[in-house]
mmCIF file of C-alpha atoms in Angstrom:
data_model
loop_
_atom_site.group_PDB
_atom_site.id
_atom_site.type_symbol
_atom_site.label_atom_id
_atom_site.label_comp_id
_atom_site.label_asym_id
_atom_site.label_seq_id
_atom_site.Cartn_x
_atom_site.Cartn_y
_atom_site.Cartn_z
ATOM 1 C CA UNK A 114 0.000 0.000 0.000
ATOM 2 C CA UNK A 115 1.426 3.344 -1.017
ATOM 3 C CA UNK A 116 1.494 6.529 1.036
ATOM 4 C CA UNK A 117 -1.784 7.740 -0.558
ATOM 5 C CA UNK A 118 -3.473 4.477 0.406
ATOM 6 C CA UNK A 119 -2.314 4.875 4.010
ATOM 7 C CA UNK A 120 -3.697 8.435 4.154
ATOM 8 C CA UNK A 121 -7.026 7.282 2.713
ATOM 9 C CA UNK A 122 -7.186 4.382 5.181
ATOM 10 C CA UNK A 123 -6.303 6.680 8.104
ATOM 11 C CA UNK A 124 -8.991 9.139 7.029
ATOM 12 C CA UNK A 125 -11.626 6.410 6.753
ATOM 13 C CA UNK A 126 -10.691 4.980 10.176
ATOM 14 C CA UNK A 127 -10.810 8.447 11.747
ATOM 15 C CA UNK A 128 -14.220 9.199 10.225
ATOM 16 C CA UNK A 129 -15.607 5.839 11.318
ATOM 17 C CA UNK A 130 -14.326 6.358 14.858
ATOM 18 C CA UNK A 131 -16.028 9.751 15.020
ATOM 19 C CA UNK A 132 -19.299 8.330 13.701
ATOM 20 C CA UNK A 133 -19.214 5.404 16.133
ATOM 21 C CA UNK A 134 -18.526 7.680 19.087
ATOM 22 C CA UNK A 135 -21.609 9.757 18.296
ATOM 23 C CA UNK A 136 -22.481 13.262 19.229
ATOM 24 C CA UNK A 137 -21.767 13.954 22.891
ATOM 25 C CA UNK A 138 -24.469 16.456 23.767
ATOM 26 C CA UNK A 139 -26.244 14.651 26.605
ATOM 27 C CA UNK A 140 -29.302 13.753 24.521
ATOM 28 C CA UNK A 141 -30.779 10.276 24.003
ATOM 29 C CA UNK A 142 -28.436 8.429 26.336
ATOM 30 C CA UNK A 143 -31.413 6.277 27.224
ATOM 31 C CA UNK A 144 -34.420 5.434 25.055
ATOM 32 C CA UNK A 145 -36.649 8.545 24.911
ATOM 33 C CA UNK A 146 -39.717 6.357 25.335
ATOM 34 C CA UNK A 147 -38.377 4.784 28.527
ATOM 35 C CA UNK A 148 -39.429 1.208 29.128
ATOM 36 C CA UNK A 149 -40.617 -0.584 25.982
ATOM 37 C CA UNK A 150 -43.823 -1.949 27.481
ATOM 38 C CA UNK A 151 -45.554 -2.781 24.211
ATOM 39 C CA UNK A 152 -42.747 -5.041 23.021
ATOM 40 C CA UNK A 153 -42.850 -7.127 26.200
ATOM 41 C CA UNK A 154 -46.501 -7.163 27.246
ATOM 42 C CA UNK A 155 -48.172 -6.459 23.887
ATOM 43 C CA UNK A 156 -51.891 -5.749 24.397
ATOM 44 C CA UNK A 157 -52.509 -8.336 27.088
ATOM 45 C CA UNK A 158 -55.683 -7.247 28.882
ATOM 46 C CA UNK A 159 -56.490 -10.628 30.470
ATOM 47 C CA UNK A 160 -55.868 -9.785 34.107
ATOM 48 C CA UNK A 161 -57.953 -12.721 35.320
ATOM 49 C CA UNK A 162 -55.689 -15.377 33.782
ATOM 50 C CA UNK A 163 -52.432 -13.393 33.628
ATOM 51 C CA UNK A 164 -52.512 -10.825 36.467
ATOM 52 C CA UNK A 165 -48.763 -10.147 36.509
ATOM 53 C CA UNK A 166 -48.460 -9.446 32.794
ATOM 54 C CA UNK A 167 -51.667 -7.676 31.794
ATOM 55 C CA UNK A 168 -51.869 -3.965 30.981
ATOM 56 C CA UNK A 169 -52.985 -2.556 34.319
ATOM 57 C CA UNK A 170 -52.313 -0.177 37.158
ATOM 58 C CA UNK A 171 -50.449 -2.981 38.929
ATOM 59 C CA UNK A 172 -48.111 -3.524 35.955
ATOM 60 C CA UNK A 173 -47.122 0.143 35.683
ATOM 61 C CA UNK A 174 -46.606 0.536 39.434
ATOM 62 C CA UNK A 175 -44.413 -2.568 39.354
ATOM 63 C CA UNK A 176 -42.460 -1.175 36.394
ATOM 64 C CA UNK A 177 -42.043 2.119 38.239
ATOM 65 C CA UNK A 178 -40.701 0.350 41.312
ATOM 66 C CA UNK A 179 -38.329 -1.772 39.224
ATOM 67 C CA UNK A 180 -36.918 1.238 37.372
ATOM 68 C CA UNK A 181 -35.954 2.606 40.786
ATOM 69 C CA UNK A 182 -34.911 -0.600 42.610
ATOM 70 C CA UNK A 183 -32.952 -2.113 39.710
ATOM 71 C CA UNK A 184 -30.952 1.093 39.173
ATOM 72 C CA UNK A 185 -32.356 2.137 35.810
ATOM 73 C CA UNK A 186 -33.265 5.588 37.141
ATOM 74 C CA UNK A 187 -29.673 6.004 38.346
ATOM 75 C CA UNK A 188 -28.397 5.660 34.776
ATOM 76 C CA UNK A 189 -30.932 8.007 33.246
ATOM 77 C CA UNK A 190 -34.169 6.149 32.632
ATOM 78 C CA UNK A 191 -36.849 8.600 33.670
ATOM 79 C CA UNK A 192 -40.080 7.830 31.810
ATOM 80 C CA UNK A 193 -42.877 5.394 32.511
ATOM 81 C CA UNK A 194 -45.086 5.473 29.434
ATOM 82 C CA UNK A 195 -48.409 3.746 29.031
ATOM 83 C CA UNK A 196 -48.787 2.489 25.484
ATOM 84 C CA UNK A 197 -51.946 1.240 23.777
ATOM 85 C CA UNK A 198 -54.656 -0.855 25.484
ATOM 86 C CA UNK A 199 -55.104 1.187 28.663
ATOM 87 C CA UNK A 200 -58.403 2.674 27.548
ATOM 88 C CA UNK A 201 -61.986 1.683 28.076
ATOM 89 C CA UNK A 202 -63.638 0.670 24.801
ATOM 90 C CA UNK A 203 -65.853 3.781 25.003
ATOM 91 C CA UNK A 204 -65.382 7.417 25.949
ATOM 92 C CA UNK A 205 -67.185 8.682 29.048
ATOM 93 C CA UNK A 206 -70.688 10.153 28.751
ATOM 94 C CA UNK A 207 -69.077 13.602 28.664
ATOM 95 C CA UNK A 208 -66.844 12.544 25.761
ATOM 96 C CA UNK A 209 -63.584 12.185 27.710
ATOM 97 C CA UNK A 210 -61.096 9.365 27.424
ATOM 98 C CA UNK A 211 -61.227 7.009 30.349
ATOM 99 C CA UNK A 212 -59.143 4.054 31.432
ATOM 100 C CA UNK A 213 -60.510 0.558 31.690
ATOM 101 C CA UNK A 214 -62.013 0.708 35.195
ATOM 102 C CA UNK A 215 -61.220 -2.911 36.099
ATOM 103 C CA UNK A 216 -57.568 -2.726 35.114
ATOM 104 C CA UNK A 217 -57.018 0.856 36.323
ATOM 105 C CA UNK A 218 -59.349 1.040 39.344
ATOM 106 C CA UNK A 219 -57.750 4.183 40.820
ATOM 107 C CA UNK A 220 -57.688 6.091 37.543
ATOM 108 C CA UNK A 221 -54.809 7.436 35.492
ATOM 109 C CA UNK A 222 -54.216 10.534 37.643
ATOM 110 C CA UNK A 223 -53.518 8.357 40.672
ATOM 111 C CA UNK A 224 -51.062 6.233 38.678
ATOM 112 C CA UNK A 225 -49.389 9.369 37.310
ATOM 113 C CA UNK A 226 -49.069 10.770 40.835
ATOM 114 C CA UNK A 227 -47.436 7.504 41.937
ATOM 115 C CA UNK A 228 -44.915 7.620 39.071
ATOM 116 C CA UNK A 229 -44.095 11.279 39.810
ATOM 117 C CA UNK A 230 -43.767 10.547 43.544
ATOM 118 C CA UNK A 231 -40.884 8.209 42.672
ATOM 119 C CA UNK A 232 -39.088 10.980 40.778
ATOM 120 C CA UNK A 233 -39.970 9.636 37.335
ATOM 121 C CA UNK A 234 -41.966 11.155 34.479
ATOM 122 C CA UNK A 235 -45.299 9.833 33.258
ATOM 123 C CA UNK A 236 -46.316 9.580 29.612
ATOM 124 C CA UNK A 237 -49.350 8.251 27.789
ATOM 125 C CA UNK A 238 -50.313 6.935 24.349
ATOM 126 C CA UNK A 239 -53.196 7.854 22.066
ATOM 127 C CA UNK A 240 -53.913 7.732 18.356
ATOM 128 C CA UNK A 241 -54.602 10.642 16.018
ATOM 129 C CA UNK A 242 -57.283 8.669 14.177
ATOM 130 C CA UNK A 243 -60.700 7.320 15.061
ATOM 131 C CA UNK A 244 -59.195 4.375 16.944
ATOM 132 C CA UNK A 245 -55.896 3.360 18.482
ATOM 133 C CA UNK A 246 -53.913 0.628 16.774
ATOM 134 C CA UNK A 247 -55.637 -1.910 19.055
ATOM 135 C CA UNK A 248 -59.117 -0.514 18.405
ATOM 136 C CA UNK A 249 -59.697 1.737 21.422
ATOM 137 C CA UNK A 250 -61.109 5.281 21.049
ATOM 138 C CA UNK A 251 -58.829 7.638 19.126
ATOM 139 C CA UNK A 252 -58.423 11.403 19.341
ATOM 140 C CA UNK A 253 -59.759 12.480 15.945
ATOM 141 C CA UNK A 254 -62.332 15.180 16.695
ATOM 142 C CA UNK A 255 -61.242 15.311 20.357
ATOM 143 C CA UNK A 256 -57.649 16.560 20.172
ATOM 144 C CA UNK A 257 -58.085 19.578 22.417
ATOM 145 C CA UNK A 258 -60.253 17.739 24.951
ATOM 146 C CA UNK A 259 -57.775 14.841 25.076
ATOM 147 C CA UNK A 260 -54.842 17.222 25.523
ATOM 148 C CA UNK A 261 -56.656 18.776 28.493
ATOM 149 C CA UNK A 262 -57.378 15.308 29.870
ATOM 150 C CA UNK A 263 -53.710 14.301 29.627
ATOM 151 C CA UNK A 264 -52.676 17.570 31.269
ATOM 152 C CA UNK A 265 -55.147 16.983 34.109
ATOM 153 C CA UNK A 266 -53.484 13.612 34.650
ATOM 154 C CA UNK A 267 -50.040 15.273 34.748
ATOM 155 C CA UNK A 268 -48.811 13.373 31.706
ATOM 156 C CA UNK A 269 -45.451 14.868 30.731
ATOM 157 C CA UNK A 270 -45.461 13.303 27.264
ATOM 158 C CA UNK A 271 -48.042 11.929 24.887
ATOM 159 C CA UNK A 272 -47.284 9.580 22.036
ATOM 160 C CA UNK A 273 -49.736 9.924 19.135
ATOM 161 C CA UNK A 274 -49.718 7.297 16.407
ATOM 162 C CA UNK A 275 -51.814 7.306 13.265
ATOM 163 C CA UNK A 276 -53.155 3.784 12.815
ATOM 164 C CA UNK A 277 -56.745 4.746 11.996
ATOM 165 C CA UNK A 278 -56.162 8.135 10.458
ATOM 166 C CA UNK A 279 -55.884 9.479 6.975
ATOM 167 C CA UNK A 280 -52.742 11.518 6.194
ATOM 168 C CA UNK A 281 -54.832 14.478 5.001
ATOM 169 C CA UNK A 282 -56.445 14.612 8.457
ATOM 170 C CA UNK A 283 -53.015 15.143 9.996
ATOM 171 C CA UNK A 284 -52.612 18.570 8.382
ATOM 172 C CA UNK A 285 -54.240 20.072 11.450
#
């Protein structure tokens, strides 16, 4: 290999090392979405037959406690996010989102308060369309009301997907 080849190789190695190191700005050192609940527990709502693994108040309190006790919070994990399947199949009579009352008997605000009391941040999922990806009520036509609902529950983040929405509806 000639001198030009060595310079090219050194340049490529230097560039690769810089790319692999990444940008050191303090952002995204942990997954922004926190614990990946949906990948592990999917949309398991069968609390009668699988009480330790169903989407419920108990599951998210347990996850909160584990993030603290297992040291995840010490290395930067700070979010407990509820993904799909937390909702009741219908909105309340007043048109508000509501959790499944059997699986979240104390309500979402109480769960959010618990998460915050442990020094973590609480986030929640909804869908921009008519339904969530799993078929629960979506936010289309209720965006402002749902935003107020999430704020009243002290949700720090909200994750909106678009499973049952049309792209033209997203030009809000």
